[in-house]
PDB file of C-alpha atoms in Angstrom:
ATOM      1  CA  MET A   1      81.014 102.873  29.519  1.00 69.00           C
ATOM      2  CA  LYS A   2      77.436 103.990  28.996  1.00 80.00           C
ATOM      3  CA  ILE A   3      74.494 101.644  29.626  1.00 84.00           C
ATOM      4  CA  CYS A   4      71.176 102.478  27.947  1.00 84.00           C
ATOM      5  CA  HIS A   5      68.318 101.286  30.165  1.00 87.00           C
ATOM      6  CA  CYS A   6      65.219 101.456  28.005  1.00 89.00           C
ATOM      7  CA  LEU A   7      61.687 100.025  28.047  1.00 90.00           C
ATOM      8  CA  PHE A   8      60.021  99.591  24.665  1.00 91.00           C
ATOM      9  CA  TRP A   9      56.210  99.333  24.478  1.00 92.00           C
ATOM     10  CA  ILE A  10      55.267  97.657  21.182  1.00 91.00           C
ATOM     11  CA  GLU A  11      51.580  97.270  20.389  1.00 91.00           C
ATOM     12  CA  LYS A  12      49.718  97.112  17.061  1.00 91.00           C
ATOM     13  CA  ASN A  13      52.906  97.920  15.118  1.00 89.00           C
ATOM     14  CA  LYS A  14      53.458 101.143  17.108  1.00 91.00           C
ATOM     15  CA  ILE A  15      56.362 101.626  19.486  1.00 91.00           C
ATOM     16  CA  ALA A  16      57.102 103.922  22.419  1.00 92.00           C
ATOM     17  CA  ALA A  17      60.319 104.115  24.407  1.00 91.00           C
ATOM     18  CA  VAL A  18      60.929 105.044  28.038  1.00 93.00           C
ATOM     19  CA  LEU A  19      64.531 105.750  28.950  1.00 89.00           C
ATOM     20  CA  SER A  20      65.817 105.381  32.504  1.00 87.00           C
ATOM     21  CA  LYS A  21      68.311 108.116  33.414  1.00 81.00           C
ATOM     22  CA  ASP A  22      69.634 108.900  36.884  1.00 80.00           C
ATOM     23  CA  ASN A  23      66.869 106.850  38.583  1.00 81.00           C
ATOM     24  CA  ARG A  24      64.201 108.788  36.634  1.00 89.00           C
ATOM     25  CA  PHE A  25      62.164 107.827  33.601  1.00 92.00           C
ATOM     26  CA  GLU A  26      61.812 109.903  30.461  1.00 91.00           C
ATOM     27  CA  VAL A  27      59.488 109.175  27.554  1.00 92.00           C
ATOM     28  CA  MET A  28      61.388 109.464  24.292  1.00 88.00           C
ATOM     29  CA  LYS A  29      59.445 111.489  21.744  1.00 87.00           C
ATOM     30  CA  PHE A  30      59.934 110.946  18.042  1.00 81.00           C
ATOM     31  CA  GLY A  31      58.720 113.955  16.093  1.00 81.00           C
ATOM     32  CA  GLY A  32      56.874 115.142  19.218  1.00 85.00           C
ATOM     33  CA  ASN A  33      54.882 111.894  19.592  1.00 88.00           C
ATOM     34  CA  CYS A  34      55.164 109.186  22.242  1.00 90.00           C
ATOM     35  CA  PHE A  35      54.311 106.447  19.749  1.00 91.00           C
ATOM     36  CA  THR A  36      55.821 106.023  16.306  1.00 88.00           C
ATOM     37  CA  GLY A  37      55.405 103.413  13.606  1.00 89.00           C
ATOM     38  CA  TYR A  38      57.558 100.350  14.182  1.00 86.00           C
ATOM     39  CA  THR A  39      59.692 100.106  11.055  1.00 84.00           C
ATOM     40  CA  GLU A  40      63.022  98.535  10.181  1.00 79.00           C
ATOM     41  CA  ASP A  41      64.844 101.846  10.683  1.00 81.00           C
ATOM     42  CA  PHE A  42      63.443 102.389  14.205  1.00 85.00           C
ATOM     43  CA  TRP A  43      66.591 101.077  15.894  1.00 83.00           C
ATOM     44  CA  GLU A  44      68.800 103.552  14.030  1.00 82.00           C
ATOM     45  CA  LYS A  45      66.465 106.416  15.020  1.00 80.00           C
ATOM     46  CA  TRP A  46      66.513 105.204  18.611  1.00 82.00           C
ATOM     47  CA  GLN A  47      70.315 105.028  18.715  1.00 82.00           C
ATOM     48  CA  ASP A  48      70.557 108.622  17.474  1.00 80.00           C
ATOM     49  CA  TYR A  49      68.006 109.904  19.985  1.00 78.00           C
ATOM     50  CA  ALA A  50      69.403 108.002  22.982  1.00 76.00           C
ATOM     51  CA  GLY A  51      72.955 109.069  22.257  1.00 76.00           C
ATOM     52  CA  PHE A  52      73.947 105.437  21.853  1.00 76.00           C
ATOM     53  CA  LEU A  53      77.698 105.040  21.335  1.00 77.00           C
ATOM     54  CA  LYS A  54      79.649 102.203  19.757  1.00 75.00           C
ATOM     55  CA  THR A  55      80.894 101.276  23.247  1.00 79.00           C
ATOM     56  CA  SER A  56      77.448 101.521  24.900  1.00 80.00           C
ATOM     57  CA  GLN A  57      75.714  98.511  26.372  1.00 84.00           C
ATOM     58  CA  THR A  58      71.979  97.791  26.570  1.00 85.00           C
ATOM     59  CA  ASP A  59      69.519  96.862  29.285  1.00 88.00           C
ATOM     60  CA  PHE A  60      66.204  96.532  27.480  1.00 88.00           C
ATOM     61  CA  CYS A  61      62.721  95.653  28.646  1.00 89.00           C
ATOM     62  CA  LEU A  62      60.356  94.778  25.816  1.00 89.00           C
ATOM     63  CA  VAL A  63      56.600  94.934  26.426  1.00 92.00           C
ATOM     64  CA  TYR A  64      54.914  93.618  23.322  1.00 92.00           C
ATOM     65  CA  ASP A  65      51.932  91.960  21.670  1.00 90.00           C
ATOM     66  CA  ASP A  66      54.077  90.346  18.934  1.00 84.00           C
ATOM     67  CA  ALA A  67      57.773  89.754  19.564  1.00 79.00           C
ATOM     68  CA  PRO A  68      59.755  92.486  17.798  1.00 78.00           C
ATOM     69  CA  THR A  69      62.886  92.053  15.715  1.00 80.00           C
ATOM     70  CA  ILE A  70      65.801  93.867  17.300  1.00 78.00           C
ATOM     71  CA  SER A  71      68.932  94.636  15.335  1.00 73.00           C
ATOM     72  CA  GLU A  72      71.679  92.083  15.970  1.00 72.00           C
ATOM     73  CA  GLU A  73      74.093  94.874  16.802  1.00 73.00           C
ATOM     74  CA  LEU A  74      72.003  95.902  19.821  1.00 77.00           C
ATOM     75  CA  LEU A  75      71.257  92.355  20.959  1.00 73.00           C
ATOM     76  CA  HIS A  76      74.955  91.597  21.317  1.00 73.00           C
ATOM     77  CA  ARG A  77      75.577  94.592  23.572  1.00 76.00           C
ATOM     78  CA  GLU A  78      73.877  93.469  26.755  1.00 74.00           C
ATOM     79  CA  CYS A  79      75.140  94.752  30.090  1.00 79.00           C
ATOM     80  CA  ALA A  80      76.061  92.753  33.174  1.00 76.00           C
ATOM     81  CA  ASP A  81      73.173  91.320  35.195  1.00 75.00           C
ATOM     82  CA  GLU A  82      73.977  93.451  38.231  1.00 77.00           C
ATOM     83  CA  SER A  83      73.597  96.588  36.071  1.00 82.00           C
ATOM     84  CA  GLY A  84      70.057  95.719  34.932  1.00 85.00           C
ATOM     85  CA  VAL A  85      67.317  97.969  36.315  1.00 88.00           C
ATOM     86  CA  TRP A  86      64.182  96.237  35.047  1.00 88.00           C
ATOM     87  CA  ASN A  87      61.905  94.375  37.443  1.00 89.00           C
ATOM     88  CA  ARG A  88      58.171  94.329  38.103  1.00 88.00           C
ATOM     89  CA  TYR A  89      58.278  97.621  40.035  1.00 90.00           C
ATOM     90  CA  THR A  90      60.367  99.656  37.589  1.00 91.00           C
ATOM     91  CA  ILE A  91      58.267  98.338  34.697  1.00 91.00           C
ATOM     92  CA  GLN A  92      55.090  99.498  36.458  1.00 91.00           C
ATOM     93  CA  ASP A  93      56.601 102.944  37.089  1.00 92.00           C
ATOM     94  CA  ALA A  94      57.794 103.308  33.496  1.00 92.00           C
ATOM     95  CA  VAL A  95      54.543 102.287  31.777  1.00 92.00           C
ATOM     96  CA  HIS A  96      52.542 104.774  33.855  1.00 92.00           C
ATOM     97  CA  LEU A  97      54.294 107.562  31.942  1.00 92.00           C
ATOM     98  CA  LEU A  98      52.853 106.356  28.641  1.00 92.00           C
ATOM     99  CA  PRO A  99      49.395 107.455  27.449  1.00 91.00           C
ATOM    100  CA  ILE A 100      47.826 103.986  27.756  1.00 89.00           C
ATOM    101  CA  THR A 101      44.035 104.125  28.106  1.00 86.00           C
ATOM    102  CA  ASN A 102      42.895 100.588  27.287  1.00 86.00           C
ATOM    103  CA  PRO A 103      43.003  98.195  30.247  1.00 89.00           C
ATOM    104  CA  THR A 104      46.263  96.294  29.770  1.00 90.00           C
ATOM    105  CA  GLN A 105      47.757  93.420  31.699  1.00 89.00           C
ATOM    106  CA  ILE A 106      51.501  92.838  31.384  1.00 91.00           C
ATOM    107  CA  SER A 107      52.783  89.336  32.097  1.00 90.00           C
ATOM    108  CA  ASN A 108      56.311  88.001  32.235  1.00 86.00           C
ATOM    109  CA  GLU A 109      57.412  85.170  29.959  1.00 85.00           C
ATOM    110  CA  ASN A 110      56.136  82.669  32.544  1.00 84.00           C
ATOM    111  CA  GLY A 111      52.604  84.074  32.213  1.00 86.00           C
ATOM    112  CA  VAL A 112      52.527  85.755  35.636  1.00 87.00           C
ATOM    113  CA  CYS A 113      50.972  89.231  35.758  1.00 88.00           C
ATOM    114  CA  ILE A 114      53.641  91.728  36.800  1.00 87.00           C
ATOM    115  CA  ALA A 115      52.023  95.079  35.966  1.00 87.00           C
ATOM    116  CA  LYS A 116      48.853  96.778  34.759  1.00 86.00           C
ATOM    117  CA  ALA A 117      48.296  99.905  32.726  1.00 87.00           C
ATOM    118  CA  GLY A 118      45.298 101.842  31.466  1.00 84.00           C
ATOM    119  CA  ALA A 119      41.871 102.262  33.010  1.00 80.00           C
ATOM    120  CA  PHE A 120      40.276  99.193  34.579  1.00 75.00           C
ATOM    121  CA  ARG A 121      36.641  99.365  35.561  1.00 71.00           C
ATOM    122  CA  LYS A 122      34.995  97.408  38.313  1.00 61.00           C
ATOM    123  CA  ALA A 123      34.284  93.773  37.381  1.00 51.00           C
ATOM    124  CA  GLU A 124      35.717  94.262  33.885  1.00 59.00           C
ATOM    125  CA  THR A 125      36.733  91.002  32.228  1.00 61.00           C
ATOM    126  CA  THR A 126      36.459  91.657  28.492  1.00 67.00           C
ATOM    127  CA  GLY A 127      38.509  93.983  26.361  1.00 77.00           C
ATOM    128  CA  ILE A 128      41.684  93.626  28.405  1.00 83.00           C
ATOM    129  CA  VAL A 129      44.830  93.798  26.294  1.00 86.00           C
ATOM    130  CA  ASN A 130      47.411  91.181  27.249  1.00 87.00           C
ATOM    131  CA  LEU A 131      51.067  91.941  26.581  1.00 88.00           C
ATOM    132  CA  THR A 132      54.273  90.091  27.419  1.00 88.00           C
ATOM    133  CA  ALA A 133      57.310  91.653  29.085  1.00 88.00           C
ATOM    134  CA  LYS A 134      60.753  90.334  28.301  1.00 86.00           C
ATOM    135  CA  TYR A 135      63.659  91.631  30.297  1.00 84.00           C
ATOM    136  CA  ARG A 136      66.998  90.399  31.549  1.00 72.00           C
ATOM    137  CA  HIS A 137      65.815  88.667  34.718  1.00 59.00           C
ATOM    138  CA  ALA A 138      62.453  87.427  33.398  1.00 52.00           C
ATOM    139  CA  GLU A 139      63.755  83.950  32.592  1.00 47.00           C
ATOM    140  CA  THR A 140      65.394  83.494  35.990  1.00 45.00           C
ATOM    141  CA  ALA A 141      62.388  84.591  38.046  1.00 46.00           C
ATOM    142  CA  PRO A 142      60.561  81.428  39.086  1.00 43.00           C
ATOM    143  CA  ALA A 143      56.893  81.581  38.201  1.00 47.00           C
ATOM    144  CA  GLU A 144      55.813  80.076  41.525  1.00 47.00           C
ATOM    145  CA  ALA A 145      57.721  82.654  43.567  1.00 48.00           C
ATOM    146  CA  GLU A 146      56.060  85.522  41.699  1.00 49.00           C
ATOM    147  CA  ARG A 147      52.634  83.929  42.047  1.00 50.00           C
ATOM    148  CA  LYS A 148      53.106  83.754  45.835  1.00 51.00           C
ATOM    149  CA  ILE A 149      53.918  87.463  45.915  1.00 53.00           C
ATOM    150  CA  LEU A 150      50.572  88.190  44.243  1.00 54.00           C
ATOM    151  CA  GLU A 151      48.530  85.832  46.434  1.00 59.00           C
ATOM    152  CA  THR A 152      46.403  87.246  49.212  1.00 62.00           C
ATOM    153  CA  THR A 153      46.472  85.956  52.750  1.00 70.00           C
ATOM    154  CA  PRO A 154      43.419  84.550  54.568  1.00 75.00           C
ATOM    155  CA  PHE A 155      43.283  87.751  56.635  1.00 75.00           C
ATOM    156  CA  ILE A 156      43.132  89.933  53.507  1.00 74.00           C
ATOM    157  CA  ASP A 157      40.459  87.667  51.991  1.00 73.00           C
ATOM    158  CA  GLU A 158      38.364  87.996  55.153  1.00 77.00           C
ATOM    159  CA  MET A 159      38.729  91.788  55.208  1.00 76.00           C
ATOM    160  CA  CYS A 160      37.733  91.987  51.530  1.00 75.00           C
ATOM    161  CA  GLU A 161      34.596  89.967  52.249  1.00 76.00           C
ATOM    162  CA  ARG A 162      33.741  92.286  55.135  1.00 78.00           C
ATOM    163  CA  LEU A 163      34.186  95.303  52.871  1.00 76.00           C
ATOM    164  CA  LYS A 164      31.822  93.764  50.319  1.00 72.00           C
ATOM    165  CA  ILE A 165      29.180  93.281  53.027  1.00 76.00           C
ATOM    166  CA  TYR A 166      29.782  96.828  54.280  1.00 69.00           C
ATOM    167  CA  ASP A 167      29.459  98.230  50.747  1.00 67.00           C
ATOM    168  CA  LYS A 168      26.100  96.463  50.315  1.00 65.00           C
ATOM    169  CA  GLY A 169      24.910  98.018  53.555  1.00 63.00           C
ATOM    170  CA  GLU A 170      24.101  94.760  55.309  1.00 53.00           C
TER     171      GLU A 170
END
């Protein structure tokens, strides 16, 4: 039985797909382009391109600005939890293959930042695009546990302060 592991990046009614095959990522190109218009027939095009079979199962990660509508046929074909590949690290690896230039922060459904894409400049706070990632294990990941992973320790805080002083030449 084939499992299609695929990340879909949906932003401003455009969609890109990154397929995971043999522990490698491949950007799916539709008509030679990474991004294509998100239309009702997208899911049929995707099934043809991905070689999706009637017996195939899905393991999707959706990174979106507005929640997309997925065909019911695909939604009912989820794979077993242990077969899912999407987590904060694989999402980060997959989105780096896409031509994303705007600074973009990707948060899970709990609002915790799990990945970044695009070019961030020093002290930049405006113009950051915020997207949500929905994937199989997103609901089960406790928000507090992920926040602790992202927290810095007192030692790291102290070293960062020293670097700031060093950078200023004091």
